[in-house]
DNA sequence: CGATCGATTGATCAACGTCAATTTCAGTGG
DNA sequence: CCACTGAAATTGACGTTGATCAATCGATCG
C-alpha cells in the first residue's frame, strides 16, 4: 500500500499555479514539489520532524490521531486547494494520510519561513489560514462536545457543502468512507449510517451512491444543527 | 454583575512586565491597558468586532460558545500569563468571560499588527502562540471525540497540572466550578462529579476542597488517559 | 459467478444524561 | 462566634442515546 511517487524532486521543480492558489501564496509557486499518495498512504506521521508544508492538488487528506488502543480521531479533512502542515512546531503531532489517491505539493518549511520574512503578503495569508484552521477546529469542538449524533452528521454535510468548489451546490462528494466520517464526528460507523438513514427517511437528503449526498432541504438541516429551543 | 473597571485608559498607560511576559512580547509592553472583570462578566462577546487582544494577569478566563438552546461548550481556559483573542478575523466567534474576578491587559489589535510588521521577534512569538493554541484545541478534540468521561476528567486534571506555575507540583487549583469543567469536557456536571468521586475512591486524587485537587498517583492518571489495550 | 470489502440494519447493552434529593460550603447578619 | 441562607456540589434512581455485537445487503473485482 506504500506507493508514494515523487513526480518531481530535487531541482526538477514543478510550477504550481491553478485556480486554487491564493494571491498571497504566489511566492510559494517556485518551491513546490509534487507528489502522489495512494489511498490510505501516510504523508507524515505523528512524531515526524515537520519539514514540509503541503497543498492538496487532488484527492483528499485526513489529519488524525491514533490512540494506543486503536481508537482514532480525525481532526480535519483537507480537500483540493487546502494547505496543511503549515502549523506544527518541530514535530507533527498528528498523522496525515491520503483518504483517496491524492496529489499534493510539498514546500520545505525552512524556505517558507524565509519567504515569510521577506513577503508580508505571504505572511498575512499564512496567518489568515492559521486563524481559519483554529476557528474550524473550535467549531469542530462544539460539534463533538455538545451536539447529538444526528446534529453532528447534519453539521458535517453542511460543512462539506460549504466548501465544495464544484457541484451544482446541493450535491456533495464524500471522498471519505463511513469510518472516516465516524472518526471525524466522534461516533461509530453504525451511528453515522443510522443518522444518514434517518435523514433519508425524513427526505432531507438523497444518496445516489455511498460517496454522494444530495441536500434536499438545506433549511431543515440547518435547523437541525441549531437545535432551537 | 457588569462591573468592568478600566484601571488605566487613554494615555494613562500602565507598563506591563512581570514573570509571565515572554521575550518576544516585550514590544507589547507599552501599549497595554489594564482592566478588571468581575466573576462571570463578559470580556467580549461572540460576534463582537475583534478590536483587542488580551493577556491574563490574574484570575481565569473561559472562551466559550453558547448554542441557541442554552447548551454551552468551553473551548479554552486562560490562566495568568496566557494570551487570548490573538487570533480572530474581523469578529470574535466565541465569547470570553471571567471565570473568577480577573485582571487582564488588553492590546489594540491594530497596533499589535503594526508592531508585528516591524518586530520579527514579536511576530514569531505570536505565531508560536497560535500554533500552541491550535495544537491544544486539536488535543481537546481528541478528548471530546474519543475519550470516556473518566478519561476526560483525568486528562483535564493532568492538563491543569502541566500548566500550574505555582503549587507544589501535585496540588492543582481549579478556579472554575464544576459546570465549567463539564462544559469544557462535553459532559454534565453530575458526570464530572461522579468521575471525580471515582478517582477519589481509587485514591488517585484527594480534594481538600472543591477548588483544589491533589494528584496522588500521576502515573495511574496518565495510564487512565492513555487507556492501553 | 463467487469473493471480498464496505455499508446498512437489527437486537441488546452500557455509559452517560436527566430528574430529584441531600449535603457541603461560602457568605451574612445577629 | 454561631446560626441562617442560597448556591454549588454530590449522590441516587431511572431513562435515553449511542456503542457493541451480529447478520445481511450491495457493489466492485477478479
Coordinates of C-alpha atoms (C1' of nucleotides) in Angstrom, one line a residue:
Chain A
X1 CA 0.0 0.0 0.0
X2 CA 3.0 2.3 0.4
X3 CA 3.3 3.6 -3.1
X4 CA 4.3 7.3 -2.8
X5 CA 5.6 8.6 -6.1
X6 CA 7.6 11.8 -6.2
X7 CA 6.7 13.2 -9.6
X8 CA 9.2 15.9 -9.4
X9 CA 12.0 16.2 -6.9
X10 CA 15.4 17.8 -6.3
X11 CA 15.9 20.6 -8.8
X12 CA 13.3 19.3 -11.2
X13 CA 10.7 21.6 -9.7
X14 CA 7.1 21.8 -11.0
X15 CA 5.5 25.1 -11.2
X16 CA 2.3 25.2 -9.2
X17 CA -0.4 27.6 -10.2
X18 CA -4.1 27.0 -10.8
X19 CA -7.4 28.3 -9.6
X20 CA -7.0 27.2 -6.0
X21 CA -3.9 29.3 -5.5
X22 CA -4.5 32.3 -3.2
X23 CA -2.8 35.6 -4.2
X24 CA -0.5 35.8 -1.2
X25 CA 0.8 32.3 -1.9
X26 CA 2.3 33.3 -5.3
X27 CA 5.7 33.4 -3.6
X28 CA 5.4 29.7 -3.0
X29 CA 4.9 28.9 -6.6
X30 CA 8.5 28.1 -7.3
X31 CA 9.4 25.9 -4.4
X32 CA 6.8 23.3 -4.5
X33 CA 7.4 19.6 -5.3
X34 CA 4.5 17.5 -6.5
X35 CA 4.0 14.0 -5.0
X36 CA 1.3 11.3 -5.3
X37 CA 0.0 9.2 -2.5
X38 CA -2.2 6.1 -2.8
X39 CA -5.3 5.5 -0.8
X40 CA -4.6 5.2 3.0
X41 CA -1.0 6.0 2.4
X42 CA 0.8 8.1 5.1
X43 CA 2.0 11.6 4.1
X44 CA 3.6 12.3 7.5
X45 CA 3.4 10.6 10.9
X46 CA 2.6 11.8 14.3
X47 CA 6.0 12.5 15.8
X48 CA 7.8 13.0 12.5
X49 CA 10.0 16.1 12.1
X50 CA 7.9 18.8 10.4
X51 CA 10.0 19.5 7.4
X52 CA 7.3 20.3 4.9
X53 CA 4.0 22.1 4.4
X54 CA 1.6 20.9 1.8
X55 CA -1.2 21.8 -0.5
X56 CA -3.8 19.4 -1.8
X57 CA -4.0 19.3 -5.6
X58 CA -6.4 16.5 -6.0
X59 CA -7.9 13.8 -3.8
X60 CA -8.4 14.3 0.0
X61 CA -6.3 14.1 3.1
X62 CA -7.2 13.3 6.7
X63 CA -5.3 14.6 9.7
X64 CA -5.7 12.2 12.6
X65 CA -4.5 11.0 15.9
X66 CA -4.3 7.3 16.8
X67 CA -4.8 6.3 20.4
X68 CA -2.8 3.4 21.8
X69 CA -5.8 1.2 21.9
X70 CA -6.8 1.7 18.3
X71 CA -9.3 4.5 18.7
X72 CA -8.9 7.2 16.1
X73 CA -9.9 10.8 15.9
X74 CA -9.8 12.8 12.7
X75 CA -9.2 16.4 13.3
X76 CA -9.6 17.7 9.8
X77 CA -10.2 16.7 6.1
X78 CA -8.2 18.6 3.5
X79 CA -9.6 19.0 0.1
X80 CA -8.1 20.3 -3.2
X81 CA -6.8 23.9 -2.6
X82 CA -6.3 23.4 1.2
X83 CA -3.0 23.8 2.8
X84 CA -1.9 21.6 5.7
X85 CA 1.1 21.1 7.8
X86 CA 1.6 24.9 7.9
X87 CA 1.3 24.9 11.7
X88 CA 3.4 22.4 13.6
X89 CA 6.3 23.2 15.8
X90 CA 9.4 21.0 15.4
X91 CA 7.3 17.8 15.2
X92 CA 4.0 16.9 13.8
X93 CA 1.6 15.9 16.5
X94 CA -0.9 14.3 14.1
X95 CA -0.7 11.9 11.2
X96 CA -1.7 12.9 7.7
X97 CA -3.0 10.2 5.3
X98 CA -4.4 10.2 1.9
X99 CA -8.1 9.4 2.0
X100 CA -8.2 8.6 -1.7
X101 CA -5.4 8.6 -4.3
X102 CA -4.2 12.1 -3.9
X103 CA -1.7 14.5 -5.4
X104 CA -0.1 17.1 -3.1
X105 CA 2.5 19.8 -3.5
X106 CA 5.0 20.0 -0.7
X107 CA 7.0 23.0 0.4
X108 CA 10.1 22.9 2.6
X109 CA 9.2 24.7 5.8
X110 CA 12.5 26.4 6.1
X111 CA 12.1 28.1 2.8
X112 CA 8.5 29.0 3.5
X113 CA 9.7 30.7 6.7
X114 CA 12.4 32.6 4.9
X115 CA 10.0 33.7 2.3
X116 CA 7.6 34.9 5.0
X117 CA 10.3 37.2 6.4
X118 CA 10.5 38.9 3.0
X119 CA 7.0 38.8 1.8
X120 CA 4.4 40.4 4.0
X121 CA 1.6 39.2 1.7
X122 CA 2.6 35.6 2.1
X123 CA 2.9 36.1 5.8
X124 CA -0.6 37.6 6.2
X125 CA -2.1 34.9 4.0
X126 CA -0.4 32.2 6.1
X127 CA -1.6 33.8 9.3
X128 CA -5.2 34.0 7.9
X129 CA -5.1 30.3 7.1
X130 CA -3.9 29.6 10.6
X131 CA -6.8 31.6 12.0
X132 CA -9.2 29.8 9.8
X133 CA -7.8 26.4 10.9
X134 CA -8.1 27.3 14.6
X135 CA -11.6 28.6 14.0
X136 CA -12.6 25.4 12.2
X137 CA -11.2 23.3 15.0
X138 CA -13.0 25.3 17.6
X139 CA -16.3 24.8 15.8
X140 CA -15.5 21.1 15.5
X141 CA -15.0 21.1 19.2
X142 CA -18.6 22.4 19.7
X143 CA -19.9 19.6 17.5
X144 CA -18.1 16.9 19.5
X145 CA -18.8 18.4 22.9
X146 CA -22.4 19.5 22.6
X147 CA -24.2 18.1 19.5
X148 CA -26.1 14.8 19.2
X149 CA -25.2 12.2 16.6
X150 CA -27.8 13.4 14.1
X151 CA -26.8 17.1 14.6
X152 CA -23.2 16.2 14.0
X153 CA -24.0 14.4 10.8
X154 CA -26.1 17.3 9.6
X155 CA -23.4 19.8 10.5
X156 CA -20.9 17.6 8.7
X157 CA -22.9 17.6 5.5
X158 CA -23.4 21.4 5.6
X159 CA -19.7 21.9 6.3
X160 CA -18.8 19.9 3.2
X161 CA -21.5 21.6 1.2
X162 CA -19.9 24.9 2.2
X163 CA -16.5 24.1 0.8
X164 CA -17.4 22.3 -2.4
X165 CA -15.9 24.2 -5.2
X166 CA -17.7 22.2 -7.8
X167 CA -21.1 20.6 -7.7
X168 CA -24.4 22.1 -8.5
X169 CA -24.5 23.4 -5.0
X170 CA -26.7 20.7 -3.5
X171 CA -24.7 17.6 -4.4
X172 CA -21.8 16.8 -2.1
X173 CA -19.0 14.4 -2.9
X174 CA -17.8 12.4 0.1
X175 CA -14.3 11.2 -0.8
X176 CA -14.1 9.6 2.6
X177 CA -15.7 6.3 3.8
X178 CA -18.2 6.0 6.6
X179 CA -15.5 5.0 9.1
X180 CA -13.7 8.3 8.3
X181 CA -16.8 10.3 8.9
X182 CA -17.4 8.4 12.2
X183 CA -13.9 9.1 13.3
X184 CA -14.3 12.8 12.4
X185 CA -17.5 13.1 14.3
X186 CA -16.5 11.0 17.4
X187 CA -19.2 8.4 16.6
X188 CA -19.2 4.8 15.4
X189 CA -19.8 3.8 11.8
X190 CA -23.2 2.3 12.7
X191 CA -24.4 5.5 14.3
X192 CA -23.3 7.5 11.2
X193 CA -25.2 5.1 9.0
X194 CA -28.3 5.3 11.1
X195 CA -28.2 9.1 11.2
X196 CA -27.9 9.2 7.4
X197 CA -30.7 6.7 7.0
X198 CA -32.8 8.9 9.3
X199 CA -32.1 12.0 7.2
X200 CA -33.0 10.0 4.1
X201 CA -36.3 8.8 5.7
X202 CA -37.2 12.4 6.5
X203 CA -36.4 13.4 2.9
X204 CA -33.7 15.9 3.9
X205 CA -31.2 14.1 1.8
X206 CA -30.9 11.6 -1.0
X207 CA -27.9 9.3 -1.6
X208 CA -27.4 8.3 -5.2
X209 CA -24.4 6.3 -4.0
X210 CA -22.3 5.9 -0.9
X211 CA -20.0 8.7 -1.9
X212 CA -22.6 11.3 -2.9
X213 CA -25.2 13.1 -0.9
X214 CA -27.8 15.4 -2.3
X215 CA -29.2 18.0 0.1
X216 CA -32.9 18.3 -0.5
X217 CA -33.7 20.7 2.3
X218 CA -30.9 22.8 3.5
X219 CA -33.0 24.9 5.8
X220 CA -34.3 21.8 7.7
X221 CA -30.7 20.5 8.0
X222 CA -29.6 23.9 9.3
X223 CA -32.4 23.9 11.8
X224 CA -31.3 20.5 13.0
X225 CA -27.8 21.7 13.7
X226 CA -29.0 24.8 15.5
X227 CA -31.5 22.8 17.6
X228 CA -33.7 25.6 18.6
X229 CA -35.4 25.7 22.0
Chain B
X1 CA -22.8 41.8 37.7
X2 CA -21.4 44.1 35.0
X3 CA -18.7 45.8 36.8
X4 CA -15.8 46.2 34.4
X5 CA -13.3 48.7 35.7
X6 CA -10.7 50.2 33.4
X7 CA -7.9 50.8 35.7
X8 CA -5.8 52.7 33.2
X9 CA -7.1 54.1 29.9
X10 CA -6.4 56.5 27.2
X11 CA -2.9 57.9 27.6
X12 CA -2.6 56.8 31.2
X13 CA -1.0 53.6 30.2
X14 CA 0.3 51.0 32.6
X15 CA 3.6 49.3 31.9
X16 CA 3.2 45.6 31.9
X17 CA 6.1 43.4 32.6
X18 CA 6.4 40.5 35.1
X19 CA 7.5 36.9 35.1
X20 CA 4.8 35.8 32.7
X21 CA 6.0 38.1 29.9
X22 CA 7.7 36.2 27.0
X23 CA 10.7 37.8 25.5
X24 CA 9.2 38.4 22.0
X25 CA 6.3 40.2 23.6
X26 CA 8.5 43.0 25.0
X27 CA 7.3 45.2 22.2
X28 CA 3.8 45.0 23.6
X29 CA 4.8 46.3 27.0
X30 CA 3.9 49.9 26.2
X31 CA 0.5 49.6 24.6
X32 CA -1.4 47.5 27.2
X33 CA -4.3 48.8 29.1
X34 CA -5.2 47.0 32.4
X35 CA -8.8 46.2 33.1
X36 CA -10.7 44.2 35.8
X37 CA -13.6 42.0 35.3
X38 CA -15.9 40.5 38.0
X39 CA -16.8 36.8 38.2
X40 CA -18.9 35.8 35.1
X41 CA -18.5 39.1 33.5
X42 CA -18.2 39.2 29.7
X43 CA -14.9 40.4 28.2
X44 CA -16.0 40.1 24.7
X45 CA -19.0 38.5 23.0
X46 CA -19.4 36.1 20.2
X47 CA -19.9 38.4 17.2
X48 CA -18.2 41.5 18.6
X49 CA -15.7 43.3 16.5
X50 CA -12.3 41.9 17.4
X51 CA -10.6 45.1 18.5
X52 CA -8.3 43.9 21.2
X53 CA -6.1 41.0 22.2
X54 CA -5.6 40.2 25.9
X55 CA -3.2 38.8 28.4
X56 CA -4.5 37.4 31.7
X57 CA -2.7 39.0 34.7
X58 CA -4.7 37.3 37.5
X59 CA -7.8 35.2 37.7
X60 CA -9.1 33.0 34.9
X61 CA -11.0 33.4 31.7
X62 CA -13.1 31.0 29.7
X63 CA -13.6 31.1 25.9
X64 CA -17.0 29.6 25.1
X65 CA -19.8 29.2 22.6
X66 CA -23.4 29.3 23.6
X67 CA -25.8 27.3 21.5
X68 CA -29.3 28.7 20.8
X69 CA -30.9 26.2 23.2
X70 CA -28.6 27.0 26.1
X71 CA -26.0 24.3 25.7
X72 CA -22.5 25.7 26.2
X73 CA -19.1 24.5 25.1
X74 CA -16.0 25.9 26.6
X75 CA -13.1 25.8 24.1
X76 CA -10.3 27.0 26.4
X77 CA -9.4 28.3 29.8
X78 CA -6.9 31.1 30.1
X79 CA -4.8 31.4 33.2
X80 CA -2.3 34.1 34.3
X81 CA 0.3 34.7 31.6
X82 CA -1.9 33.3 28.8
X83 CA -2.8 35.5 25.8
X84 CA -6.2 35.3 24.2
X85 CA -8.1 37.0 21.4
X86 CA -4.9 37.0 19.3
X87 CA -6.5 35.0 16.6
X88 CA -9.8 36.2 15.3
X89 CA -10.6 37.6 12.0
X90 CA -12.8 40.7 12.0
X91 CA -15.2 39.3 14.5
X92 CA -14.8 37.1 17.6
X93 CA -16.6 33.8 17.1
X94 CA -16.5 32.9 20.7
X95 CA -17.4 34.7 24.0
X96 CA -14.7 35.4 26.6
X97 CA -15.9 35.6 30.2
X98 CA -14.1 36.0 33.6
X99 CA -14.3 32.7 35.5
X100 CA -13.4 34.5 38.7
X101 CA -12.6 38.1 39.4
X102 CA -9.8 38.7 36.9
X103 CA -7.4 41.3 35.8
X104 CA -6.4 41.4 32.1
X105 CA -4.3 43.6 29.9
X106 CA -5.7 44.5 26.6
X107 CA -3.9 45.4 23.4
X108 CA -5.4 47.2 20.4
X109 CA -5.1 44.7 17.6
X110 CA -4.3 47.3 15.0
X111 CA -1.3 48.4 17.0
X112 CA -0.2 44.8 17.6
X113 CA -0.4 44.1 13.8
X114 CA 1.6 47.2 13.1
X115 CA 4.2 46.2 15.6
X116 CA 4.3 42.7 14.1
X117 CA 5.4 44.2 10.7
X118 CA 8.4 45.8 12.4
X119 CA 9.4 43.3 15.0
X120 CA 10.1 39.8 13.7
X121 CA 10.6 38.5 17.3
X122 CA 7.1 39.6 18.2
X123 CA 5.8 38.1 15.0
X124 CA 7.4 34.7 15.7
X125 CA 6.3 34.7 19.3
X126 CA 2.7 35.4 18.2
X127 CA 2.8 32.7 15.6
X128 CA 4.2 30.2 18.1
X129 CA 1.3 31.0 20.5
X130 CA -1.1 30.5 17.6
X131 CA 0.5 27.1 16.9
X132 CA 0.2 26.2 20.5
X133 CA -3.4 27.2 20.6
X134 CA -4.2 25.2 17.6
X135 CA -2.4 22.2 19.0
X136 CA -4.2 22.5 22.3
X137 CA -7.5 22.7 20.5
X138 CA -6.7 19.6 18.5
X139 CA -5.8 17.6 21.6
X140 CA -9.0 18.8 23.2
X141 CA -10.8 17.5 20.1
X142 CA -9.4 14.0 20.7
X143 CA -10.6 14.1 24.3
X144 CA -14.1 15.0 23.3
X145 CA -14.3 12.7 20.3
X146 CA -12.7 9.6 21.7
X147 CA -12.3 9.6 25.5
X148 CA -14.7 8.3 28.1
X149 CA -15.9 10.6 30.9
X150 CA -13.4 9.3 33.4
X151 CA -10.6 9.6 30.9
X152 CA -11.6 13.2 30.1
X153 CA -11.6 14.2 33.7
X154 CA -8.2 12.6 34.2
X155 CA -6.8 14.3 31.1
X156 CA -8.2 17.6 32.4
X157 CA -6.5 17.3 35.7
X158 CA -3.2 16.4 34.1
X159 CA -3.6 19.3 31.7
X160 CA -4.1 21.8 34.5
X161 CA -1.2 20.2 36.5
X162 CA 1.0 20.8 33.5
X163 CA 0.4 24.5 33.3
X164 CA 0.3 25.4 37.0
X165 CA 3.2 27.8 37.6
X166 CA 2.7 27.7 41.3
X167 CA 1.7 24.8 43.5
X168 CA 4.0 22.1 45.0
X169 CA 3.6 20.3 41.7
X170 CA 0.8 17.9 42.8
X171 CA -1.8 20.3 44.1
X172 CA -3.9 21.9 41.4
X173 CA -6.1 25.0 41.8
X174 CA -9.4 24.8 40.0
X175 CA -10.5 28.4 39.6
X176 CA -13.6 27.2 37.7
X177 CA -16.7 25.5 39.0
X178 CA -17.9 22.0 38.2
X179 CA -20.3 23.4 35.5
X180 CA -17.4 25.0 33.7
X181 CA -15.4 21.8 33.8
X182 CA -18.4 19.9 32.5
X183 CA -18.8 22.4 29.6
X184 CA -15.1 22.1 28.8
X185 CA -15.3 18.3 28.7
X186 CA -18.6 18.0 26.9
X187 CA -20.2 16.3 29.9
X188 CA -22.8 17.1 32.6
X189 CA -21.9 18.4 36.0
X190 CA -23.1 15.1 37.6
X191 CA -20.9 13.0 35.4
X192 CA -17.9 15.2 36.3
X193 CA -18.7 14.8 40.0
X194 CA -19.1 11.1 39.7
X195 CA -15.8 10.8 37.8
X196 CA -14.0 12.8 40.5
X197 CA -15.6 10.7 43.2
X198 CA -14.4 7.6 41.4
X199 CA -10.9 8.9 41.3
X200 CA -11.1 9.8 45.0
X201 CA -12.4 6.3 45.8
X202 CA -9.5 4.7 43.9
X203 CA -7.1 7.0 45.8
X204 CA -5.7 8.7 42.7
X205 CA -6.7 12.1 43.9
X206 CA -7.7 13.9 47.1
X207 CA -9.9 17.0 47.2
X208 CA -9.2 19.2 50.2
X209 CA -11.9 21.5 49.0
X210 CA -13.9 21.9 45.8
X211 CA -11.4 24.2 44.2
X212 CA -8.3 22.1 44.9
X213 CA -7.2 18.7 43.8
X214 CA -4.1 16.8 44.9
X215 CA -2.8 14.3 42.5
X216 CA -1.8 11.2 44.5
X217 CA -0.8 9.0 41.6
X218 CA 0.1 10.8 38.4
X219 CA 1.2 7.6 36.7
X220 CA -2.2 5.9 37.2
X221 CA -3.9 9.0 36.0
X222 CA -1.7 9.1 33.0
X223 CA -2.4 5.4 32.3
X224 CA -6.1 6.2 32.5
X225 CA -5.9 8.8 29.8
X226 CA -3.8 6.6 27.6
X227 CA -6.2 3.6 28.0
X228 CA -3.8 0.9 26.9
X229 CA -5.2 -2.2 25.2
Chain C
dC1 C1' -20.2 -16.0 -10.8
dG2 C1' -18.1 -16.1 -6.4
dA3 C1' -15.3 -13.4 -3.1
dT4 C1' -14.4 -9.5 -0.6
dC5 C1' -15.0 -5.1 1.4
dG6 C1' -17.8 -1.5 2.9
dA7 C1' -22.5 -0.1 4.2
dT8 C1' -26.7 -1.0 6.3
dT9 C1' -30.0 -2.8 9.6
dG10 C1' -31.4 -5.2 13.9
dA11 C1' -31.0 -6.6 18.9
dT12 C1' -29.0 -5.8 23.1
dC13 C1' -26.2 -3.3 26.5
dA14 C1' -23.5 0.2 28.9
dA15 C1' -22.3 4.9 29.6
dC16 C1' -23.9 9.0 30.3
dG17 C1' -27.9 12.2 30.8
dT18 C1' -31.9 13.6 33.4
dC19 C1' -34.6 14.3 37.4
dA20 C1' -34.7 14.6 42.2
dA21 C1' -33.0 14.7 46.8
dT22 C1' -29.5 15.7 50.1
dT23 C1' -25.1 17.5 51.6
dT24 C1' -21.5 20.9 51.7
dC25 C1' -19.8 25.4 51.5
dA26 C1' -19.4 30.4 51.4
dG27 C1' -21.2 34.4 52.7
dT28 C1' -24.3 37.3 56.0
dG29 C1' -26.4 39.1 59.9
dG30 C1' -27.3 38.5 64.6
Chain D
dC1 C1' -18.6 33.1 67.1
dC2 C1' -22.6 31.0 65.5
dA3 C1' -27.0 30.3 63.1
dC4 C1' -29.2 31.2 58.7
dT5 C1' -29.4 31.3 53.7
dG6 C1' -28.6 30.4 49.0
dA7 C1' -25.6 28.5 45.7
dA8 C1' -22.8 24.7 44.4
dA9 C1' -21.5 20.0 44.8
dT10 C1' -22.6 15.4 45.5
dT11 C1' -25.3 11.2 45.4
dG12 C1' -29.1 8.2 44.0
dA13 C1' -32.8 6.2 40.8
dC14 C1' -34.0 5.9 36.4
dG15 C1' -34.3 6.8 31.2
dT16 C1' -32.1 7.6 26.7
dT17 C1' -28.6 7.7 23.4
dG18 C1' -25.2 5.8 21.2
dA19 C1' -21.9 1.6 21.4
dT20 C1' -21.4 -3.2 20.7
dC21 C1' -22.2 -7.5 18.6
dA22 C1' -24.1 -9.9 14.8
dA23 C1' -26.3 -10.6 10.5
dT24 C1' -27.5 -9.1 5.9
dC25 C1' -27.1 -6.4 1.8
dG26 C1' -24.7 -4.4 -2.2
dA27 C1' -21.1 -3.1 -5.0
dT28 C1' -16.6 -3.9 -7.1
dC29 C1' -13.1 -7.0 -8.9
dG30 C1' -11.1 -11.0 -10.3

